[in-house]
């Protein structure tokens, strides 16, 4: 859609306001809204000014002015605004040079695609994230110098079988048995259907929805695959819709990887394939129907996985999910069908068009532009350098003998460890000036100071149970 066509669409649909969205550095959508009368073709060229120093991880106060430039093809009508509002996703530019801003995550994703094309390896990178989330009926949390706690509740929660609910009708989801019972046990079917239909209304292609494994309202809505930047845009639309449909129904949704103790966490398993001239480069006659290119892409992902975790699993809570016993991939291996491996090669369809990898490490606390771009850079590095992924691991990894398990590389055990790996291994991200040194340095600084140290310095509530009587 061209700017002129978009303006005609605005008139046709009687739009009253235009909402402009952009992504901060850690990964949250930001926005501001203008009246429809202020919308014109020049905005698509000249942009609108914002204060970059007020956005997390961006500019210093002495160089705060930045430009927001809307992208017309991202437009959709906001289903939650009271007055008819058109929303557009934006790119960020420097107002003096008009160059794309290096710390704009969407710019990093666009550069990754351009770099891929420049290598001649592929002309299309397809991604299909499977985004999981929890829906709760109540959440309370607080942190003060002398107290700290959180409280979650769900009408589905296994912990509520004995609660007085006036009346309690039972049908609670047993721990780790949420995949995937029918209503009335699945109490959130209609809510997920509303989310799915709202996504379709906003232009997303949805394949299915279902309850996920955990008790207490875990769900998943699967989108069809698409190109890198498009899918990162769609993940943000997805999260926005899930949160706001939940809020509209007096519930709350979270993409926090591990909100519940002793049950499965929420991941963002990413299906991916590279294409050139209409040909799937991952399809071949090797292991699990993969080509050498596909195996080398796996080699790149596994070689750089400890560093990738600093971007694809970027919160301290991410490493509460990456633990044994909860279907999370803590071992860096690949396999067909085996969901306990970091990389799975799905075998639902033998058709060459369907051949793909499923990278199971990421979670939806990640910034999707940075996460998908980093994955692409790791795969390209594996292909360029013909990195051998080693032998597949088709056994149940969780049942391996200790001496066998010792030989399998592990995911980092904490965000601090992942950031250390990213510091040591990020040259592959700098290729083509995709992730600049400034982006890597700022990311590591922000995550250490604002998150790792913030958690490290605070007493944990369970420490009182362990140590108060010492």
Short mmCIF file of C-alpha atoms in Angstrom, two decimals:
data_model
loop_
_atom_site.label_atom_id
_atom_site.label_comp_id
_atom_site.label_asym_id
_atom_site.label_seq_id
_atom_site.Cartn_x
_atom_site.Cartn_y
_atom_site.Cartn_z
CA UNK A 1 0.00 0.00 0.00
CA UNK A 2 1.45 3.38 -1.02
CA UNK A 3 1.08 6.49 1.16
CA UNK A 4 -1.51 7.85 -1.25
CA UNK A 5 -3.49 4.61 -1.17
CA UNK A 6 -3.31 4.61 2.61
CA UNK A 7 -4.69 8.15 2.82
CA UNK A 8 -7.56 7.09 0.57
CA UNK A 9 -8.16 4.10 2.86
CA UNK A 10 -8.23 6.44 5.87
CA UNK A 11 -10.96 8.51 4.21
CA UNK A 12 -12.93 5.44 3.10
CA UNK A 13 -12.94 3.91 6.60
CA UNK A 14 -13.62 7.25 8.32
CA UNK A 15 -10.55 6.94 10.50
CA UNK A 16 -10.44 9.56 13.29
CA UNK A 17 -6.94 9.02 14.72
CA UNK A 18 -3.62 7.48 13.65
CA UNK A 19 -1.50 5.57 16.17
CA UNK A 20 2.23 5.32 15.46
CA UNK A 21 4.11 2.39 17.05
CA UNK A 22 7.79 1.62 17.42
CA UNK A 23 9.91 -0.82 19.39
CA UNK A 24 12.13 0.14 22.30
CA UNK A 25 15.49 -1.57 22.70
CA UNK A 26 14.54 -4.35 25.18
CA UNK A 27 11.38 -5.24 23.27
CA UNK A 28 8.19 -3.35 24.19
CA UNK A 29 5.95 -1.47 21.77
CA UNK A 30 5.78 2.29 22.34
CA UNK A 31 3.31 4.68 20.67
CA UNK A 32 1.83 8.11 20.24
CA UNK A 33 -1.36 9.18 18.47
CA UNK A 34 -2.11 12.02 16.07
CA UNK A 35 -5.50 13.30 14.83
CA UNK A 36 -6.35 12.17 11.34
CA UNK A 37 -6.25 15.80 10.17
CA UNK A 38 -2.48 15.84 10.84
CA UNK A 39 -1.85 12.89 8.52
CA UNK A 40 -0.37 13.66 5.10
CA UNK A 41 2.01 12.19 2.51
CA UNK A 42 4.99 14.19 3.82
CA UNK A 43 4.98 12.25 7.11
CA UNK A 44 6.01 9.09 5.23
CA UNK A 45 9.10 10.91 3.97
CA UNK A 46 9.93 13.42 6.71
CA UNK A 47 8.71 11.52 9.78
CA UNK A 48 7.61 12.95 13.12
CA UNK A 49 9.85 13.88 16.05
CA UNK A 50 10.12 12.00 19.36
CA UNK A 51 12.32 12.18 22.46
CA UNK A 52 14.81 9.33 22.03
CA UNK A 53 16.30 9.86 25.50
CA UNK A 54 13.04 8.70 27.10
CA UNK A 55 13.12 5.34 25.32
CA UNK A 56 14.91 2.48 27.09
CA UNK A 57 18.38 1.83 25.69
CA UNK A 58 18.31 4.70 23.18
CA UNK A 59 19.77 8.20 23.12
CA UNK A 60 21.51 10.39 25.71
CA UNK A 61 19.65 13.52 26.76
CA UNK A 62 22.00 15.79 24.79
CA UNK A 63 21.17 14.01 21.51
CA UNK A 64 17.58 13.04 22.17
CA UNK A 65 15.77 14.14 18.98
CA UNK A 66 14.79 11.21 16.72
CA UNK A 67 12.36 10.69 13.84
CA UNK A 68 9.53 8.17 13.64
CA UNK A 69 8.76 7.20 10.02
CA UNK A 70 5.55 5.19 9.49
CA UNK A 71 5.53 2.17 7.16
CA UNK A 72 2.21 2.20 5.24
CA UNK A 73 2.08 -1.54 4.49
CA UNK A 74 1.97 -2.31 8.25
CA UNK A 75 -1.32 -0.45 8.77
CA UNK A 76 -4.25 -2.09 10.53
CA UNK A 77 -7.36 -0.80 12.29
CA UNK A 78 -6.97 -1.06 16.06
CA UNK A 79 -9.76 -3.31 17.37
CA UNK A 80 -9.52 -1.94 20.91
CA UNK A 81 -9.59 1.84 20.43
CA UNK A 82 -12.89 3.53 21.29
CA UNK A 83 -12.61 5.92 18.34
CA UNK A 84 -11.80 4.48 14.91
CA UNK A 85 -7.99 4.38 14.93
CA UNK A 86 -5.49 3.25 12.31
CA UNK A 87 -2.21 1.85 13.66
CA UNK A 88 1.10 1.79 11.77
CA UNK A 89 4.49 0.37 12.71
CA UNK A 90 7.38 2.79 12.23
CA UNK A 91 11.10 2.89 11.52
CA UNK A 92 13.43 5.22 13.41
CA UNK A 93 15.83 7.69 11.81
CA UNK A 94 18.42 10.23 12.89
CA UNK A 95 16.95 13.72 12.15
CA UNK A 96 20.32 15.17 11.05
CA UNK A 97 21.56 12.45 8.72
CA UNK A 98 18.20 10.76 7.92
CA UNK A 99 20.02 7.46 8.38
CA UNK A 100 18.23 4.51 9.95
CA UNK A 101 18.98 4.33 13.67
CA UNK A 102 21.36 1.50 14.58
CA UNK A 103 19.57 0.75 17.88
CA UNK A 104 16.14 0.53 16.26
CA UNK A 105 15.42 -3.22 16.51
CA UNK A 106 13.34 -3.16 13.32
CA UNK A 107 16.32 -1.69 11.49
CA UNK A 108 18.54 -4.55 12.73
CA UNK A 109 16.02 -7.05 11.33
CA UNK A 110 15.88 -5.27 7.97
CA UNK A 111 19.68 -5.21 7.77
CA UNK A 112 19.85 -8.95 8.51
CA UNK A 113 17.59 -9.66 5.52
CA UNK A 114 19.63 -7.36 3.27
CA UNK A 115 22.87 -9.03 4.40
CA UNK A 116 21.43 -12.48 3.66
CA UNK A 117 20.60 -11.36 0.12
CA UNK A 118 24.05 -9.83 -0.34
CA UNK A 119 25.74 -13.15 0.48
CA UNK A 120 23.92 -14.86 -2.38
CA UNK A 121 23.05 -17.77 -0.07
CA UNK A 122 19.31 -17.10 0.03
CA UNK A 123 16.77 -14.50 -0.99
CA UNK A 124 14.08 -15.33 1.59
CA UNK A 125 14.17 -16.32 5.25
CA UNK A 126 10.87 -17.71 6.53
CA UNK A 127 10.05 -17.82 10.22
CA UNK A 128 7.08 -19.27 12.08
CA UNK A 129 7.18 -18.50 15.83
CA UNK A 130 4.95 -20.57 18.14
CA UNK A 131 4.19 -18.10 20.92
CA UNK A 132 2.98 -19.42 24.29
CA UNK A 133 1.46 -17.38 27.11
CA UNK A 134 -0.49 -17.57 30.37
CA UNK A 135 -3.89 -16.07 31.14
CA UNK A 136 -4.52 -15.36 34.82
CA UNK A 137 -7.51 -14.06 36.76
CA UNK A 138 -5.36 -12.05 39.14
CA UNK A 139 -1.77 -10.96 39.56
CA UNK A 140 -0.26 -9.03 42.46
CA UNK A 141 3.40 -8.29 43.09
CA UNK A 142 5.48 -5.79 44.99
CA UNK A 143 9.08 -5.07 45.96
CA UNK A 144 10.12 -2.65 48.70
CA UNK A 145 13.29 -2.42 50.81
CA UNK A 146 11.63 -4.59 53.47
CA UNK A 147 9.26 -6.83 51.50
CA UNK A 148 8.84 -8.69 48.23
CA UNK A 149 6.23 -11.09 46.92
CA UNK A 150 4.09 -12.16 43.97
CA UNK A 151 0.67 -13.77 43.81
CA UNK A 152 -1.01 -15.37 40.78
CA UNK A 153 -4.41 -16.97 40.46
CA UNK A 154 -6.42 -18.77 37.80
CA UNK A 155 -9.83 -20.37 37.87
CA UNK A 156 -8.18 -23.31 36.06
CA UNK A 157 -5.31 -23.66 38.53
CA UNK A 158 -4.69 -27.09 39.99
CA UNK A 159 -4.10 -25.39 43.35
CA UNK A 160 -7.78 -24.32 43.45
CA UNK A 161 -9.46 -27.75 43.61
CA UNK A 162 -10.40 -27.14 47.27
CA UNK A 163 -11.18 -23.42 47.13
CA UNK A 164 -14.60 -22.08 48.11
CA UNK A 165 -15.84 -20.56 44.85
CA UNK A 166 -19.57 -20.50 45.50
CA UNK A 167 -19.75 -23.09 43.97
CA UNK A 168 -16.47 -24.68 42.93
CA UNK A 169 -17.41 -26.72 39.84
CA UNK A 170 -14.16 -28.66 39.62
CA UNK A 171 -12.59 -29.33 36.19
CA UNK A 172 -9.27 -27.81 37.15
CA UNK A 173 -6.31 -28.50 34.86
CA UNK A 174 -3.93 -30.94 36.52
CA UNK A 175 -0.29 -29.87 36.70
CA UNK A 176 1.51 -30.60 33.39
CA UNK A 177 -1.71 -32.07 31.89
CA UNK A 178 -3.06 -29.04 30.03
CA UNK A 179 -2.36 -30.30 26.47
CA UNK A 180 -5.13 -30.23 25.42
CA UNK A 181 -8.45 -31.10 27.11
CA UNK A 182 -11.86 -29.99 25.87
CA UNK A 183 -14.15 -27.60 27.79
CA UNK A 184 -15.21 -27.44 30.56
CA UNK A 185 -11.68 -28.33 31.70
CA UNK A 186 -10.37 -25.91 29.08
CA UNK A 187 -12.13 -22.89 30.56
CA UNK A 188 -10.40 -20.45 28.19
CA UNK A 189 -11.46 -21.86 24.82
CA UNK A 190 -13.84 -19.01 24.00
CA UNK A 191 -11.31 -16.40 25.10
CA UNK A 192 -8.60 -17.86 22.84
CA UNK A 193 -11.14 -18.01 19.98
CA UNK A 194 -11.82 -14.30 20.48
CA UNK A 195 -8.07 -13.67 20.38
CA UNK A 196 -7.73 -15.76 17.21
CA UNK A 197 -10.60 -14.01 15.42
CA UNK A 198 -9.27 -10.58 16.44
CA UNK A 199 -5.86 -11.53 15.04
CA UNK A 200 -7.46 -12.49 11.72
CA UNK A 201 -9.36 -9.20 11.72
CA UNK A 202 -6.01 -7.41 12.09
CA UNK A 203 -4.47 -9.25 9.13
CA UNK A 204 -2.67 -12.16 10.83
CA UNK A 205 -2.89 -15.63 9.30
CA UNK A 206 -3.76 -18.07 12.08
CA UNK A 207 -3.60 -21.85 11.86
CA UNK A 208 -5.03 -23.02 15.22
CA UNK A 209 -5.25 -22.41 18.94
CA UNK A 210 -5.16 -24.78 21.90
CA UNK A 211 -4.52 -25.06 25.62
CA UNK A 212 -0.87 -25.69 26.45
CA UNK A 213 0.68 -28.14 28.90
CA UNK A 214 0.70 -26.11 32.11
CA UNK A 215 -2.18 -25.65 34.50
CA UNK A 216 -3.46 -22.17 35.28
CA UNK A 217 -4.32 -20.86 31.82
CA UNK A 218 -1.41 -21.61 29.50
CA UNK A 219 -2.31 -21.26 25.82
CA UNK A 220 -0.94 -21.04 22.31
CA UNK A 221 -2.24 -19.56 19.06
CA UNK A 222 -0.25 -20.58 15.99
CA UNK A 223 0.39 -18.16 13.14
CA UNK A 224 1.36 -19.09 9.58
CA UNK A 225 4.98 -18.48 8.67
CA UNK A 226 6.26 -15.38 6.88
CA UNK A 227 9.37 -13.36 6.13
CA UNK A 228 11.59 -12.13 8.96
CA UNK A 229 10.49 -8.51 9.39
CA UNK A 230 6.85 -9.35 8.71
CA UNK A 231 6.85 -12.07 11.37
CA UNK A 232 8.55 -9.85 13.95
CA UNK A 233 5.84 -7.25 13.27
CA UNK A 234 3.22 -9.98 13.64
CA UNK A 235 4.60 -11.18 16.99
CA UNK A 236 4.07 -7.68 18.33
CA UNK A 237 0.50 -7.56 16.97
CA UNK A 238 -0.07 -11.01 18.48
CA UNK A 239 1.10 -9.96 21.94
CA UNK A 240 -0.89 -6.72 21.77
CA UNK A 241 -4.08 -8.60 20.87
CA UNK A 242 -3.62 -11.34 23.48
CA UNK A 243 -3.05 -8.80 26.26
CA UNK A 244 -5.94 -6.56 25.29
CA UNK A 245 -8.52 -9.30 24.67
CA UNK A 246 -7.61 -10.69 28.10
CA UNK A 247 -7.96 -7.22 29.66
CA UNK A 248 -11.31 -6.69 27.90
CA UNK A 249 -12.53 -9.91 29.59
CA UNK A 250 -11.25 -8.87 33.02
CA UNK A 251 -8.28 -11.23 32.84
CA UNK A 252 -4.56 -10.64 32.41
CA UNK A 253 -2.10 -12.25 29.99
CA UNK A 254 1.67 -12.59 30.34
CA UNK A 255 4.47 -13.78 28.08
CA UNK A 256 6.82 -14.16 31.06
CA UNK A 257 8.65 -17.45 30.41
CA UNK A 258 8.20 -19.07 33.82
CA UNK A 259 5.50 -17.53 36.02
CA UNK A 260 4.54 -20.80 37.76
CA UNK A 261 6.82 -22.94 39.92
CA UNK A 262 6.79 -26.72 39.25
CA UNK A 263 5.00 -26.52 35.87
CA UNK A 264 5.94 -25.90 32.25
CA UNK A 265 7.06 -22.48 31.13
CA UNK A 266 6.19 -20.55 27.97
CA UNK A 267 8.53 -20.74 25.00
CA UNK A 268 8.58 -19.27 21.51
CA UNK A 269 9.65 -22.20 19.35
CA UNK A 270 10.71 -20.79 15.99
CA UNK A 271 10.30 -22.76 12.74
CA UNK A 272 12.62 -21.49 10.03
CA UNK A 273 13.79 -22.22 6.48
CA UNK A 274 15.88 -20.42 3.86
CA UNK A 275 14.82 -20.15 0.23
CA UNK A 276 16.35 -19.08 -3.07
CA UNK A 277 14.62 -18.73 -6.45
CA UNK A 278 11.55 -20.50 -5.06
CA UNK A 279 13.55 -23.47 -3.79
CA UNK A 280 13.66 -24.58 -0.15
CA UNK A 281 17.39 -24.75 0.60
CA UNK A 282 16.86 -26.99 3.64
CA UNK A 283 15.19 -29.84 1.71
CA UNK A 284 17.46 -32.70 0.65
CA UNK A 285 18.25 -36.38 1.02
CA UNK A 286 20.28 -36.30 4.22
CA UNK A 287 19.27 -36.89 7.83
CA UNK A 288 15.53 -36.24 8.35
CA UNK A 289 15.23 -35.10 4.73
CA UNK A 290 17.68 -32.22 5.18
CA UNK A 291 20.19 -30.86 2.70
CA UNK A 292 23.82 -30.09 3.54
CA UNK A 293 22.78 -26.44 3.71
CA UNK A 294 20.15 -27.30 6.32
CA UNK A 295 22.65 -29.30 8.38
CA UNK A 296 25.17 -26.46 8.23
CA UNK A 297 22.46 -24.04 9.37
CA UNK A 298 21.91 -26.33 12.36
CA UNK A 299 25.67 -26.28 12.94
CA UNK A 300 25.62 -22.49 13.07
CA UNK A 301 22.70 -22.38 15.50
CA UNK A 302 24.27 -24.95 17.82
CA UNK A 303 27.77 -23.41 17.63
CA UNK A 304 26.44 -19.98 18.60
CA UNK A 305 23.53 -21.08 20.83
CA UNK A 306 25.18 -20.05 24.14
CA UNK A 307 25.63 -16.52 22.74
CA UNK A 308 22.21 -16.49 21.03
CA UNK A 309 20.58 -17.14 24.40
CA UNK A 310 21.66 -13.66 25.47
CA UNK A 311 19.24 -12.35 22.81
CA UNK A 312 16.62 -15.10 22.35
CA UNK A 313 16.26 -15.75 26.11
CA UNK A 314 16.99 -12.27 27.43
CA UNK A 315 15.47 -12.19 30.92
CA UNK A 316 16.57 -13.63 34.24
CA UNK A 317 13.23 -15.47 34.29
CA UNK A 318 14.08 -17.16 30.97
CA UNK A 319 16.47 -19.48 32.81
CA UNK A 320 13.77 -20.62 35.23
CA UNK A 321 12.20 -22.20 32.10
CA UNK A 322 15.42 -23.76 30.75
CA UNK A 323 15.62 -26.48 33.41
CA UNK A 324 15.24 -30.29 33.21
CA UNK A 325 11.84 -31.97 33.44
CA UNK A 326 9.54 -29.41 31.85
CA UNK A 327 9.92 -30.09 28.10
CA UNK A 328 12.43 -27.25 27.83
CA UNK A 329 15.55 -27.83 25.69
CA UNK A 330 18.54 -27.49 28.03
CA UNK A 331 20.85 -29.65 25.87
CA UNK A 332 22.33 -28.31 22.65
CA UNK A 333 21.51 -31.11 20.26
CA UNK A 334 19.34 -31.73 17.20
CA UNK A 335 16.91 -34.49 16.35
CA UNK A 336 13.87 -35.31 14.26
CA UNK A 337 10.63 -35.47 16.25
CA UNK A 338 12.41 -35.23 19.62
CA UNK A 339 11.01 -32.20 21.45
CA UNK A 340 13.68 -32.36 24.17
CA UNK A 341 16.36 -31.29 21.68
CA UNK A 342 17.32 -27.64 21.15
CA UNK A 343 16.63 -28.12 17.43
CA UNK A 344 13.90 -30.39 16.11
CA UNK A 345 13.29 -31.31 12.46
CA UNK A 346 9.49 -31.73 12.19
CA UNK A 347 8.32 -34.69 10.12
CA UNK A 348 4.60 -33.87 9.86
CA UNK A 349 4.93 -33.61 6.07
CA UNK A 350 7.56 -35.15 3.78
CA UNK A 351 6.98 -32.49 1.12
CA UNK A 352 10.10 -30.48 0.25
CA UNK A 353 8.24 -27.20 0.75
CA UNK A 354 7.60 -28.08 4.41
CA UNK A 355 11.20 -28.95 5.34
CA UNK A 356 12.33 -26.66 8.15
CA UNK A 357 14.13 -26.44 11.48
CA UNK A 358 12.47 -25.74 14.81
CA UNK A 359 14.73 -23.82 17.17
CA UNK A 360 13.18 -24.48 20.58
CA UNK A 361 15.30 -22.27 22.83
CA UNK A 362 13.71 -18.80 22.39
CA UNK A 363 10.91 -17.40 24.51
CA UNK A 364 8.53 -14.50 23.94
CA UNK A 365 10.25 -12.19 26.43
CA UNK A 366 12.70 -11.63 23.57
CA UNK A 367 12.64 -8.69 21.18
CA UNK A 368 11.40 -10.53 18.05
CA UNK A 369 13.34 -8.32 15.62
CA UNK A 370 16.62 -9.02 17.40
CA UNK A 371 15.88 -12.69 18.12
CA UNK A 372 14.97 -13.63 14.55
CA UNK A 373 17.81 -11.52 13.11
CA UNK A 374 20.33 -13.23 15.42
CA UNK A 375 19.03 -16.67 14.43
CA UNK A 376 19.41 -15.78 10.75
CA UNK A 377 22.97 -14.55 11.28
CA UNK A 378 23.90 -17.80 13.09
CA UNK A 379 22.44 -19.92 10.28
CA UNK A 380 24.24 -17.91 7.60
CA UNK A 381 27.50 -18.27 9.53
CA UNK A 382 26.99 -22.03 9.72
CA UNK A 383 26.32 -22.24 5.99
CA UNK A 384 29.23 -19.99 4.96
CA UNK A 385 31.70 -21.88 7.16
CA UNK A 386 30.15 -25.33 6.59
CA UNK A 387 29.86 -25.93 10.35
CA UNK A 388 29.25 -29.61 11.07
CA UNK A 389 26.44 -30.05 13.63
CA UNK A 390 27.77 -33.43 14.76
CA UNK A 391 25.61 -36.51 15.15
CA UNK A 392 21.88 -36.20 15.89
CA UNK A 393 20.54 -37.26 19.27
CA UNK A 394 17.37 -39.28 18.76
CA UNK A 395 17.18 -40.75 22.26
CA UNK A 396 15.06 -39.28 25.06
CA UNK A 397 17.61 -36.79 26.34
CA UNK A 398 16.11 -36.74 29.83
CA UNK A 399 16.65 -40.51 30.16
CA UNK A 400 20.30 -40.52 29.09
CA UNK A 401 22.84 -42.02 31.47
CA UNK A 402 24.98 -39.44 33.30
CA UNK A 403 28.12 -40.39 31.38
CA UNK A 404 26.28 -39.90 28.05
CA UNK A 405 24.69 -36.64 29.15
CA UNK A 406 28.05 -35.16 30.15
CA UNK A 407 29.11 -35.11 26.50
CA UNK A 408 26.10 -33.05 25.38
CA UNK A 409 26.67 -29.26 25.51
CA UNK A 410 24.24 -27.33 27.72
CA UNK A 411 22.39 -24.05 27.50
CA UNK A 412 23.58 -21.27 29.82
CA UNK A 413 22.22 -21.58 33.36
CA UNK A 414 21.57 -17.86 33.82
CA UNK A 415 21.23 -14.60 31.93
CA UNK A 416 24.60 -13.54 33.32
CA UNK A 417 26.24 -16.62 31.77
CA UNK A 418 24.43 -16.05 28.45
CA UNK A 419 25.64 -12.45 28.33
CA UNK A 420 29.20 -13.64 29.01
CA UNK A 421 28.88 -15.95 26.01
CA UNK A 422 27.47 -13.14 23.88
CA UNK A 423 30.43 -10.95 24.86
CA UNK A 424 32.86 -13.69 23.79
CA UNK A 425 31.03 -14.77 20.65
CA UNK A 426 29.33 -12.01 18.65
CA UNK A 427 31.53 -11.55 15.58
CA UNK A 428 29.02 -13.47 13.49
CA UNK A 429 26.40 -10.84 14.40
CA UNK A 430 28.60 -7.97 13.20
CA UNK A 431 28.82 -9.28 9.63
CA UNK A 432 27.32 -6.81 7.17
CA UNK A 433 27.05 -4.23 9.97
CA UNK A 434 23.78 -5.92 11.03
CA UNK A 435 24.38 -5.85 14.80
CA UNK A 436 26.88 -3.05 15.38
CA UNK A 437 29.35 -3.12 18.28
CA UNK A 438 27.33 -0.30 19.83
CA UNK A 439 24.18 -2.42 19.74
CA UNK A 440 25.94 -5.40 21.37
CA UNK A 441 27.65 -3.23 24.01
CA UNK A 442 24.46 -1.37 24.86
CA UNK A 443 22.43 -4.58 25.04
CA UNK A 444 24.87 -6.25 27.43
CA UNK A 445 25.19 -3.12 29.56
CA UNK A 446 21.42 -2.66 29.79
CA UNK A 447 20.71 -6.28 30.64
CA UNK A 448 23.43 -6.44 33.29
CA UNK A 449 22.62 -3.17 35.03
CA UNK A 450 18.83 -3.13 34.75
CA UNK A 451 18.07 -6.83 35.16
CA UNK A 452 20.95 -9.11 36.24
CA UNK A 453 22.20 -6.76 38.97
CA UNK A 454 18.66 -5.75 39.95
CA UNK A 455 17.82 -9.38 40.74
CA UNK A 456 21.23 -10.20 42.22
CA UNK A 457 21.02 -7.39 44.78
CA UNK A 458 17.57 -8.19 46.14
CA UNK A 459 16.76 -10.87 48.74
CA UNK A 460 14.55 -13.62 47.31
CA UNK A 461 11.43 -14.58 49.30
CA UNK A 462 12.50 -18.23 49.42
CA UNK A 463 15.82 -17.24 50.99
CA UNK A 464 13.85 -16.47 54.15
CA UNK A 465 12.53 -20.04 54.20
CA UNK A 466 16.06 -21.33 53.73
CA UNK A 467 18.11 -19.00 55.89
CA UNK A 468 16.11 -16.88 58.33
CA UNK A 469 16.77 -19.21 61.28
CA UNK A 470 20.52 -19.47 60.64
#
